[in-house]
Short mmCIF file of C-alpha atoms and ligand atoms in Angstrom, two decimals:
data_model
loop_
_atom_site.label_atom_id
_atom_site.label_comp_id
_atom_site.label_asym_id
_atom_site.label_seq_id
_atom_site.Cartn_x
_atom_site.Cartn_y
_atom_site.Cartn_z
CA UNK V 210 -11.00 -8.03 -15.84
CA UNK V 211 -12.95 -5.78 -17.54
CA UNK V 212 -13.67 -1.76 -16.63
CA UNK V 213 -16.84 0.00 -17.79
CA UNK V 214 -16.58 1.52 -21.04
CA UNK V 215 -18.55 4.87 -19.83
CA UNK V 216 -15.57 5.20 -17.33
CA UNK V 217 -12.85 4.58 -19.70
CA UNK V 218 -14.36 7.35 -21.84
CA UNK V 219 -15.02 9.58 -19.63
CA UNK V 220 -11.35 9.65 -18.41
CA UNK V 221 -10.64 9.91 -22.11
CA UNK V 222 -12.77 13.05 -22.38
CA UNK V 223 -11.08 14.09 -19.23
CA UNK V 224 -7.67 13.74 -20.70
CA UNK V 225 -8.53 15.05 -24.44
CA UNK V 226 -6.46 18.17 -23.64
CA UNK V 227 -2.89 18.63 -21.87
CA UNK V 228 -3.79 18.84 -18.21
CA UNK V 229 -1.49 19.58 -15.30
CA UNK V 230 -1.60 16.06 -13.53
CA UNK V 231 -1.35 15.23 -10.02
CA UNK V 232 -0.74 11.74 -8.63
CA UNK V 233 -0.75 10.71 -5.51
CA UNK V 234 -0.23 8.11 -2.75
CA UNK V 235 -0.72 7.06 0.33
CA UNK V 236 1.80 7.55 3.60
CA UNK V 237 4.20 4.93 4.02
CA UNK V 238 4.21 3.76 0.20
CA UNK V 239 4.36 0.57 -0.69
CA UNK V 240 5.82 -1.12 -4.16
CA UNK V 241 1.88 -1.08 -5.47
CA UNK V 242 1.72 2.65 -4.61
CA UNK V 243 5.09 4.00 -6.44
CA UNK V 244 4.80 1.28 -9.04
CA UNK V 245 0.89 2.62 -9.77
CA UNK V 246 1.94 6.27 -9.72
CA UNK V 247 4.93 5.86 -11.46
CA UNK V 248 3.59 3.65 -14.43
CA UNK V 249 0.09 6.06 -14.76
CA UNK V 250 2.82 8.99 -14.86
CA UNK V 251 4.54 7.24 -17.61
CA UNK V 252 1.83 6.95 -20.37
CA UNK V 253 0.12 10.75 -19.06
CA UNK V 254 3.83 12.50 -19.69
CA UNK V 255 3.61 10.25 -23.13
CA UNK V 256 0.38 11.86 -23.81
CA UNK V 257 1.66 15.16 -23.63
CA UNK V 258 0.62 15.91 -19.79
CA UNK V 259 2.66 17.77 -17.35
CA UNK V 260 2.78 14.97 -14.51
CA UNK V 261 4.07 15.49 -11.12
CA UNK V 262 4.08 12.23 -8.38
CA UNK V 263 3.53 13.01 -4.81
CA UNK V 264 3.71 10.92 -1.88
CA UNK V 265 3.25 12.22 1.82
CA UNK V 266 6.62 10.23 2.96
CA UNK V 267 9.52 8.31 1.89
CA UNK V 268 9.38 4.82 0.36
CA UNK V 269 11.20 2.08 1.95
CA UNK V 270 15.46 2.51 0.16
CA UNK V 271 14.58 -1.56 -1.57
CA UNK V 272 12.39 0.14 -4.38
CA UNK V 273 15.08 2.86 -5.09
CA UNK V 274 15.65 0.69 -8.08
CA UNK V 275 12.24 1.15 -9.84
CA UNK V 276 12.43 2.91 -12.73
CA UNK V 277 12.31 6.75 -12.43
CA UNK V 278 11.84 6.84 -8.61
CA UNK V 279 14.10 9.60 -7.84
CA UNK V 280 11.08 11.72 -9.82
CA UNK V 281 8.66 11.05 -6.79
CA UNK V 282 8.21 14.37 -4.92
CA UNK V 283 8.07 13.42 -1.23
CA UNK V 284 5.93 16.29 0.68
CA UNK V 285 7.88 15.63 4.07
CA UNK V 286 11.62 16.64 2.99
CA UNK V 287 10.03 18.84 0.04
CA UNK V 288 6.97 21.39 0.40
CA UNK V 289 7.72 24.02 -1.77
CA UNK V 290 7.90 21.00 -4.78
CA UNK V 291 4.58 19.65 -3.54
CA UNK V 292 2.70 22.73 -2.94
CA UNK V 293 3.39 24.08 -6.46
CA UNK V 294 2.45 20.54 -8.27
CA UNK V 295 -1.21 20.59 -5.68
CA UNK V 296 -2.16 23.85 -6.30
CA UNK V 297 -1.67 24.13 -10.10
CA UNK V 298 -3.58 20.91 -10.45
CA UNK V 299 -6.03 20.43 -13.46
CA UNK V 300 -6.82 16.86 -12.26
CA UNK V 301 -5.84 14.59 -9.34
CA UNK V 302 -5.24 11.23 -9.56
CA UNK V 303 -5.69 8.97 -6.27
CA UNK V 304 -4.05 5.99 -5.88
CA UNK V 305 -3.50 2.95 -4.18
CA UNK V 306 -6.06 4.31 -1.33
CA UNK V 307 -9.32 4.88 -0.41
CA UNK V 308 -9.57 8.11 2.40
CA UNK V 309 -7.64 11.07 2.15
CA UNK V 310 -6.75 10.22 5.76
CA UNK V 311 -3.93 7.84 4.20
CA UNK V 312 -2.79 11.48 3.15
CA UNK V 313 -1.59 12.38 6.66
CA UNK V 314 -0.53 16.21 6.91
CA UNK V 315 -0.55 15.99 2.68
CA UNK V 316 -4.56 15.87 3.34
CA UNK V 317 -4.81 19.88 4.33
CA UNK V 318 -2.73 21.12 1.31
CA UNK V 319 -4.46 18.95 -1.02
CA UNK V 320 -8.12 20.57 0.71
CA UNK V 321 -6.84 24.01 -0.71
CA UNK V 322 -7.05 22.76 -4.29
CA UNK V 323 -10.77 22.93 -4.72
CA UNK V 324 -10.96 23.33 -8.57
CA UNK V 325 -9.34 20.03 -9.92
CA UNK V 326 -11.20 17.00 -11.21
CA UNK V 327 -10.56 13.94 -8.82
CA UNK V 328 -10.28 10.45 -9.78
CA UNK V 329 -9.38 7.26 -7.80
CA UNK V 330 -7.68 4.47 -9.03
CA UNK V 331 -8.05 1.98 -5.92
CA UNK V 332 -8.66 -1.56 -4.82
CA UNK V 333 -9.42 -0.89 -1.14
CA UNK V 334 -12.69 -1.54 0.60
CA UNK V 335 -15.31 0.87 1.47
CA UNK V 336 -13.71 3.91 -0.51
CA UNK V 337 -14.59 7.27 -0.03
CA UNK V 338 -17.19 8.71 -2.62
CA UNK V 339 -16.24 12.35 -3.25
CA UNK V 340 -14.20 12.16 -6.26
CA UNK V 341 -15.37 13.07 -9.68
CA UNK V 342 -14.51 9.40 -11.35
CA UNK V 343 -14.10 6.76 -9.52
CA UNK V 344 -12.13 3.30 -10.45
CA UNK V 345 -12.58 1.42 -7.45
CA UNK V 346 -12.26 -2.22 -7.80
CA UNK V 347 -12.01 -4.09 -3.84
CA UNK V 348 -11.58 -7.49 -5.53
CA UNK V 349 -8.62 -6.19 -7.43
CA UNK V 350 -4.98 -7.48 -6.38
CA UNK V 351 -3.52 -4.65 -6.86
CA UNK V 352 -3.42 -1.22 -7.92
CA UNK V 353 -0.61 -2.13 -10.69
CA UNK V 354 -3.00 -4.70 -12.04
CA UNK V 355 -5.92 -2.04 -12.12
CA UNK V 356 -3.40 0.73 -13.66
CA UNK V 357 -2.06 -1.86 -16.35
CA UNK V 358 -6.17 -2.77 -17.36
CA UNK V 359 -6.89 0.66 -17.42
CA UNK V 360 -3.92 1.53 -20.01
CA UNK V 361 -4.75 -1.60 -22.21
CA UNK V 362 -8.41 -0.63 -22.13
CA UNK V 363 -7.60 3.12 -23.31
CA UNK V 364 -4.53 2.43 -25.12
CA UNK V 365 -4.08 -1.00 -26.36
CA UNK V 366 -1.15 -3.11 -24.38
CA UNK V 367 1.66 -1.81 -27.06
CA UNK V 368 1.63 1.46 -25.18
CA UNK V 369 2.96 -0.71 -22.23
CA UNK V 370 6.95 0.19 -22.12
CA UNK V 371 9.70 -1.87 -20.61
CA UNK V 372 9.68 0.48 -17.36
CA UNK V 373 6.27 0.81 -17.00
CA UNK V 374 6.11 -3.33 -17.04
CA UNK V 375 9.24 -3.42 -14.70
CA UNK V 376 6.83 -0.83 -12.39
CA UNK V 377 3.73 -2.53 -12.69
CA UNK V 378 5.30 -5.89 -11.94
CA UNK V 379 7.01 -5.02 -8.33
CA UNK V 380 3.01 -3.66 -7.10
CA UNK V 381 1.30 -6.65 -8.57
CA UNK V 382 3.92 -9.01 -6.50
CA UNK V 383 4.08 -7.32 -3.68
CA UNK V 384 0.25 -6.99 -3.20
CA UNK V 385 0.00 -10.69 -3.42
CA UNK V 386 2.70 -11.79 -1.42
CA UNK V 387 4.46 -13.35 -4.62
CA UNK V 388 0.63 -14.31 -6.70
CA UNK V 389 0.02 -16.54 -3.67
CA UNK V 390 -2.97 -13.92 -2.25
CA UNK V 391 -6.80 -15.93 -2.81
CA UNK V 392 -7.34 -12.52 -5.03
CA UNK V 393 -4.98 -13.30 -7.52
CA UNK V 394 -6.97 -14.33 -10.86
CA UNK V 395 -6.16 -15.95 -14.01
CA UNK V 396 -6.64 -12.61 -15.67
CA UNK V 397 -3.42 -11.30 -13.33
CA UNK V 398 -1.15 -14.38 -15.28
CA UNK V 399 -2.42 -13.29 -18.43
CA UNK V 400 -0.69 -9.66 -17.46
CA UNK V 401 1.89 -11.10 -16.41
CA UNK V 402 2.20 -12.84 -19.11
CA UNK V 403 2.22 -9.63 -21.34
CA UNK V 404 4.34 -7.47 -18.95
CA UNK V 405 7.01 -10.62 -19.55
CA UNK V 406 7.02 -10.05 -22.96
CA UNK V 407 8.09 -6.30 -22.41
CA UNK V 408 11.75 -8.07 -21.39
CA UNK V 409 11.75 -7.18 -17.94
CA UNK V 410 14.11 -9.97 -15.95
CA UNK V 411 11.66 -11.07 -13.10
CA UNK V 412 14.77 -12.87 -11.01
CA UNK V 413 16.48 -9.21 -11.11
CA UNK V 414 12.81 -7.75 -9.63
CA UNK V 415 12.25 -10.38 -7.09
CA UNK V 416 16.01 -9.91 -6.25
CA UNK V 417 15.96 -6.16 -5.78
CA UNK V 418 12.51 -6.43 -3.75
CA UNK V 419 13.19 -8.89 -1.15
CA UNK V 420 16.94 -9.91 -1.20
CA UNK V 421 18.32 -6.20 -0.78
CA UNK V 422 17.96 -5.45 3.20
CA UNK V 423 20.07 -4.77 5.68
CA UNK V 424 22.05 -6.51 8.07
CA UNK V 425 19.85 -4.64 10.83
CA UNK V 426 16.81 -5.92 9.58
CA UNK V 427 17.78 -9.62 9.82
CA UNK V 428 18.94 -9.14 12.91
CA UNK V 429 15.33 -7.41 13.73
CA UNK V 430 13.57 -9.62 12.39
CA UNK V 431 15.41 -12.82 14.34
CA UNK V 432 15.13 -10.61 17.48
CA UNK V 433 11.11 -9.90 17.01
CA UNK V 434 10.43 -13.60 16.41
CA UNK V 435 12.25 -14.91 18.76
CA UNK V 436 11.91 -12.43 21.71
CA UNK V 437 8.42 -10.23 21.21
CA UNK V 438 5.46 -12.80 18.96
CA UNK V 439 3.25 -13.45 21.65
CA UNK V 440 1.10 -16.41 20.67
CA UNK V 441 -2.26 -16.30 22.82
CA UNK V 442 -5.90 -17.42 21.88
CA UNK V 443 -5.35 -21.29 21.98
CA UNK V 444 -2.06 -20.74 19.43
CA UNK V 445 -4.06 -18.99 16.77
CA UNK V 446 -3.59 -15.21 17.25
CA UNK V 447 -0.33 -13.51 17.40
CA UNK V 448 1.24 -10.20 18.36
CA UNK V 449 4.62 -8.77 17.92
CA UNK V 450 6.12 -4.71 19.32
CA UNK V 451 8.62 -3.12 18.25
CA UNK V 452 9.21 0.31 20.57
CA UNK V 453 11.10 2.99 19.26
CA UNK V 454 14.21 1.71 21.89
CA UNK V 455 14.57 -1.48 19.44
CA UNK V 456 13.91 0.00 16.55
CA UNK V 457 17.53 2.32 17.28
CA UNK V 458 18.95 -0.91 18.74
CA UNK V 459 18.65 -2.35 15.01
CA UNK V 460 19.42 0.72 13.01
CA UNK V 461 15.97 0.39 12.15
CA UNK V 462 15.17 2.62 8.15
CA UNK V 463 11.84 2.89 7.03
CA UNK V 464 10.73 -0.35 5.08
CA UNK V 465 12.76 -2.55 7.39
CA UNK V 466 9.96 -4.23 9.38
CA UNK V 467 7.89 -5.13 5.84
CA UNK V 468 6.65 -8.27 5.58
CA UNK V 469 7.28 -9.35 9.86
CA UNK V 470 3.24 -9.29 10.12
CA UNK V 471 3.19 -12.63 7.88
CA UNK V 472 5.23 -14.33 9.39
CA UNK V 473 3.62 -16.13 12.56
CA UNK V 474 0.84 -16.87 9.95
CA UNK V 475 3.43 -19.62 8.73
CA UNK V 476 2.68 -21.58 11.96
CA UNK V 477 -0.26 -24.10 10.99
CA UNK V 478 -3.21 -23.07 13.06
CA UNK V 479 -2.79 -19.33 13.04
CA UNK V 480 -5.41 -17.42 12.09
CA UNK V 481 -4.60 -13.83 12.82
CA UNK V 482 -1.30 -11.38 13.45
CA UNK V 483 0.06 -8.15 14.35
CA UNK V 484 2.68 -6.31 14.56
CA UNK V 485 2.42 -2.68 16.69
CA UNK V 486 5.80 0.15 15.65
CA UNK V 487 6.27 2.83 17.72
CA UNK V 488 6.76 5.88 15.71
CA UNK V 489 6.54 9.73 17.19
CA UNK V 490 2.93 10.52 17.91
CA UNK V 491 0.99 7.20 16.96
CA UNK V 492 1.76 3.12 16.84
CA UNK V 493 1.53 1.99 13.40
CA UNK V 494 -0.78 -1.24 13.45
CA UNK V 495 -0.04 -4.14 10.78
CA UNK V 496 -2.89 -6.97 10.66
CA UNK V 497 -2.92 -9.89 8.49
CA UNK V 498 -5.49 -12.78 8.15
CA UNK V 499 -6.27 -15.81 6.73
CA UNK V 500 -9.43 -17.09 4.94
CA UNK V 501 -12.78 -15.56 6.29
CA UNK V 502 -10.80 -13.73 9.07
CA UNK V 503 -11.56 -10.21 8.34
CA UNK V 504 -9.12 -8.07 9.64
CA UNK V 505 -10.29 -4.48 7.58
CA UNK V 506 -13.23 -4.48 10.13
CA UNK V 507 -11.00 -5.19 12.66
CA UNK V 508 -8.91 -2.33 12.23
CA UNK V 509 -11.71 -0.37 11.29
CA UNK V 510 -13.55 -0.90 14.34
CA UNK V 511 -10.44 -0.36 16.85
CA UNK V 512 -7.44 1.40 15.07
CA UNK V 513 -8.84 4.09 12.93
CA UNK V 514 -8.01 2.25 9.99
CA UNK V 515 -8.70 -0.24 7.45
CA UNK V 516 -7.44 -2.29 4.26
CA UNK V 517 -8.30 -5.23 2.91
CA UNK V 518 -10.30 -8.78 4.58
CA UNK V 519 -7.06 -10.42 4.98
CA UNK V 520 -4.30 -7.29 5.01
CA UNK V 521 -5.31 -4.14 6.91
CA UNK V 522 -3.30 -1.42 9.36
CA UNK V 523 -4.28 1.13 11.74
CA UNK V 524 -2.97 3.79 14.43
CA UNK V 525 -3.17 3.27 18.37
CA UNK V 526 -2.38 6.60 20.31
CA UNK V 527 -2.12 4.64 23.66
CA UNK V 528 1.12 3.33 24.74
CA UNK V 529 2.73 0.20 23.54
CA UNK V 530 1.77 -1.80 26.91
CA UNK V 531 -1.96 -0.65 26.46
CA UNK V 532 -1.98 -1.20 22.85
CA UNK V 533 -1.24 -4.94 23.30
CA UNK V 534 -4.05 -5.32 26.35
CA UNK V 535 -5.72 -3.45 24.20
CA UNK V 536 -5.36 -5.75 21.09
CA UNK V 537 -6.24 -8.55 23.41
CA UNK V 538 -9.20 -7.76 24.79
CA UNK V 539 -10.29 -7.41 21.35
CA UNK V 540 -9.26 -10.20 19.93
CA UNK V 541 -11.51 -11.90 22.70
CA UNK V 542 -14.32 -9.77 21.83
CA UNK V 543 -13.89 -10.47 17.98
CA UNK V 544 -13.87 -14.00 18.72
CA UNK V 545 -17.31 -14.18 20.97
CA UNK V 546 -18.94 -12.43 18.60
CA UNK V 547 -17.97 -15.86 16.50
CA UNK V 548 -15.41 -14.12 14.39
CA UNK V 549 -12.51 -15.56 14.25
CA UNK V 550 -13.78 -19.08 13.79
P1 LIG N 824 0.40 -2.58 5.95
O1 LIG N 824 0.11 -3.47 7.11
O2 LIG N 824 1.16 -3.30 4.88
O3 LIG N 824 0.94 -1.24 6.33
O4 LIG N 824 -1.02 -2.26 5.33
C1 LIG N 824 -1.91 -3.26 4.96
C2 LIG N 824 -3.12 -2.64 4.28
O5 LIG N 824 -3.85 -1.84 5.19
C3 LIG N 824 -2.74 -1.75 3.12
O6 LIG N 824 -3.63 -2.01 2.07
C4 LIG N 824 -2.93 -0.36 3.64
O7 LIG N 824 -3.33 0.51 2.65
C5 LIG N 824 -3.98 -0.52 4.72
N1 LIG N 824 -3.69 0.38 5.83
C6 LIG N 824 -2.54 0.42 6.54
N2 LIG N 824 -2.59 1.38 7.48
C7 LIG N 824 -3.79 1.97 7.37
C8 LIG N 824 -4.44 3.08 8.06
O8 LIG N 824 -3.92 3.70 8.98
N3 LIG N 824 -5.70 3.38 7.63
C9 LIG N 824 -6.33 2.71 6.64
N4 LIG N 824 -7.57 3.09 6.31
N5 LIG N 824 -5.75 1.70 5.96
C10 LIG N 824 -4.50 1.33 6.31
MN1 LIG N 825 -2.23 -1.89 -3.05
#
């Protein structure tokens, strides 16, 4: 993949002097968004910037063994630390998302910082377009992959360091579901390829990412499958709940429900799933798709939200049994309008 030169140098210019450097994330952060921030922070501090990471909330306790981690400010147990790094801001950096709505209550504090340059790193559809530089590439599988182009473009791949590779590895897995995603290039294997050479053990990553739950979340997940996937729409749409009841029942930690949404697509002629957690004030909506099924219009159109064609999330404010009816009706609707064919 290649990024327009003008960009690159305009970032450059952007960067030619020590700059206090935000970085931020989106709400519920996933291994592309702390491996993106925490890889970009890597070669800025290198470059003599003062960088500070912020995310609105925790990220799920498997990626507490990425590199540097514990430097991630996290807004919701630390405001003063957050506040300070937004409002002395020379230049924001956005990443892994497209609207500041993935900001949550982190959106308000970052409004009061009108003077810094902003820039979005993304891969999201339909970003927003008020930043000052924008690197927004939709057919992108990751953020990681985007960060890791954008450093060999400025830099050269040398300036790639064995953390940074072990950082940029875990987002360009996870956003592919292991390089098995249709967006997954020949140009990703190629980084792979160098981010290999940087000695990083890929069992050990693969190991810490998806072989380090807990007990409760087996247990969740056999319970979920086996008692709450709904399969409806002639066998090819599914739906799965998980109330905030069952979510105690299994000592539920944030993180712990990852990766349920994909699983009903495992059953040959499923096309489309869900999975609706009840949290405080909202139900967090998971969607995921296969082929032409476009689920970021889906969740555009009825949860507030958006994503990707095949991966894409939301928020319902009804309750759990109206979400589902909800969901249904929809699903019908989607379908006579031809598509979920
Ligand atoms: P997940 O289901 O893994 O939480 O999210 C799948 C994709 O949808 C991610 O790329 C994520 O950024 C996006 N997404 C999840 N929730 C929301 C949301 O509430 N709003 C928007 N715009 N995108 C979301
Ligand atoms: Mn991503």
């Amino acid at each position: 993949m290649q990024i327009d030169k003008c960009k690159i140098d305009e970032l450059r210019s952007m960067l030619a002097t020590p700059q206090r450097v935000l970085i931020l994330a989106h709400t519920n952060p996933d291994g592309d968004a702390i491996g993106s921030s925490l890889a970009w922070a890597e070669v800025l501090k290198a470059e003599g910037h003062d960088v500070t990471c912020v995310v609105p909330n925790r990220y799920p306790y498997y990626l507490d063994f990425m590199p540097h981690a514990e430097e991630m400010v996290i807004y919701k147990s630390d405001e003063q630390t957050s506040a300070k790094a937004v409002r002395g801001a020379d230049v924001i950096f956005c990443l892994d998302f497209h609207t500041m709505s993935r900001l949550d209550g982190l959106s308000e504090l970052i409004d009061e910082n009108q003077h810094a340059k902003r820039v979005l790193i993304d891969h999201h559809l339909d970003p927003m377009e008020d930043f000052d530089l924008m690197f927004s590439y939709p057919k992108a599988s990751s953020t990681c992959y985007l960060v890791a182009i954008i450093v060999e473009q400025m830099f050269g791949a040398e300036r790639i360091s064995r953390d940074m590779a072990e950082n940029l590895f875990v987002g360009m897995m996870t956003d592919t579901g292991n390089f098995a995603f249709s967006s997954v290039t020949p140009d990703v294997f190629r980084m792979v390829s160098i981010l290999a050479e940087k000695g990083i053990s890929i069992p050990d990553i693969h190991n810490n990412v998806y072989n380090s739950f807990t007990e409760g979340r087996a247990r969740l997940f056999g319970y979920v499958i086996n008692r709450k996937m709904k399969i409806f729409h002639n066998g090819t749409v599914a739906h799965m709940s998980l109330t905030a009841e069952e979510l105690k029942r299994f000592w539920f930690q944030q993180g712990d429900s990852e990766g349920f949404v994909n699983y009903p697509l495992t059953i040959k002629k499923m096309k489309m799933s869900a999975i609706f957690t009840e949290h405080n004030d909202f139900i967090r909506v998971s969607l995921r798709s296969r082929g032409d099924i476009d689920v970021n219009v889906f969740a555009q159109r009825y949860f507030n939200g958006g994503g990707h064609k095949n991966a894409a999330g939301g928020k319902s404010f009804m309750t759990m049994e109206e979400t589902l009816k909800f969901y249904e009706e929809k699903v019908k609707e989607y379908a006579a309008e031809g598509m979920l064919k």
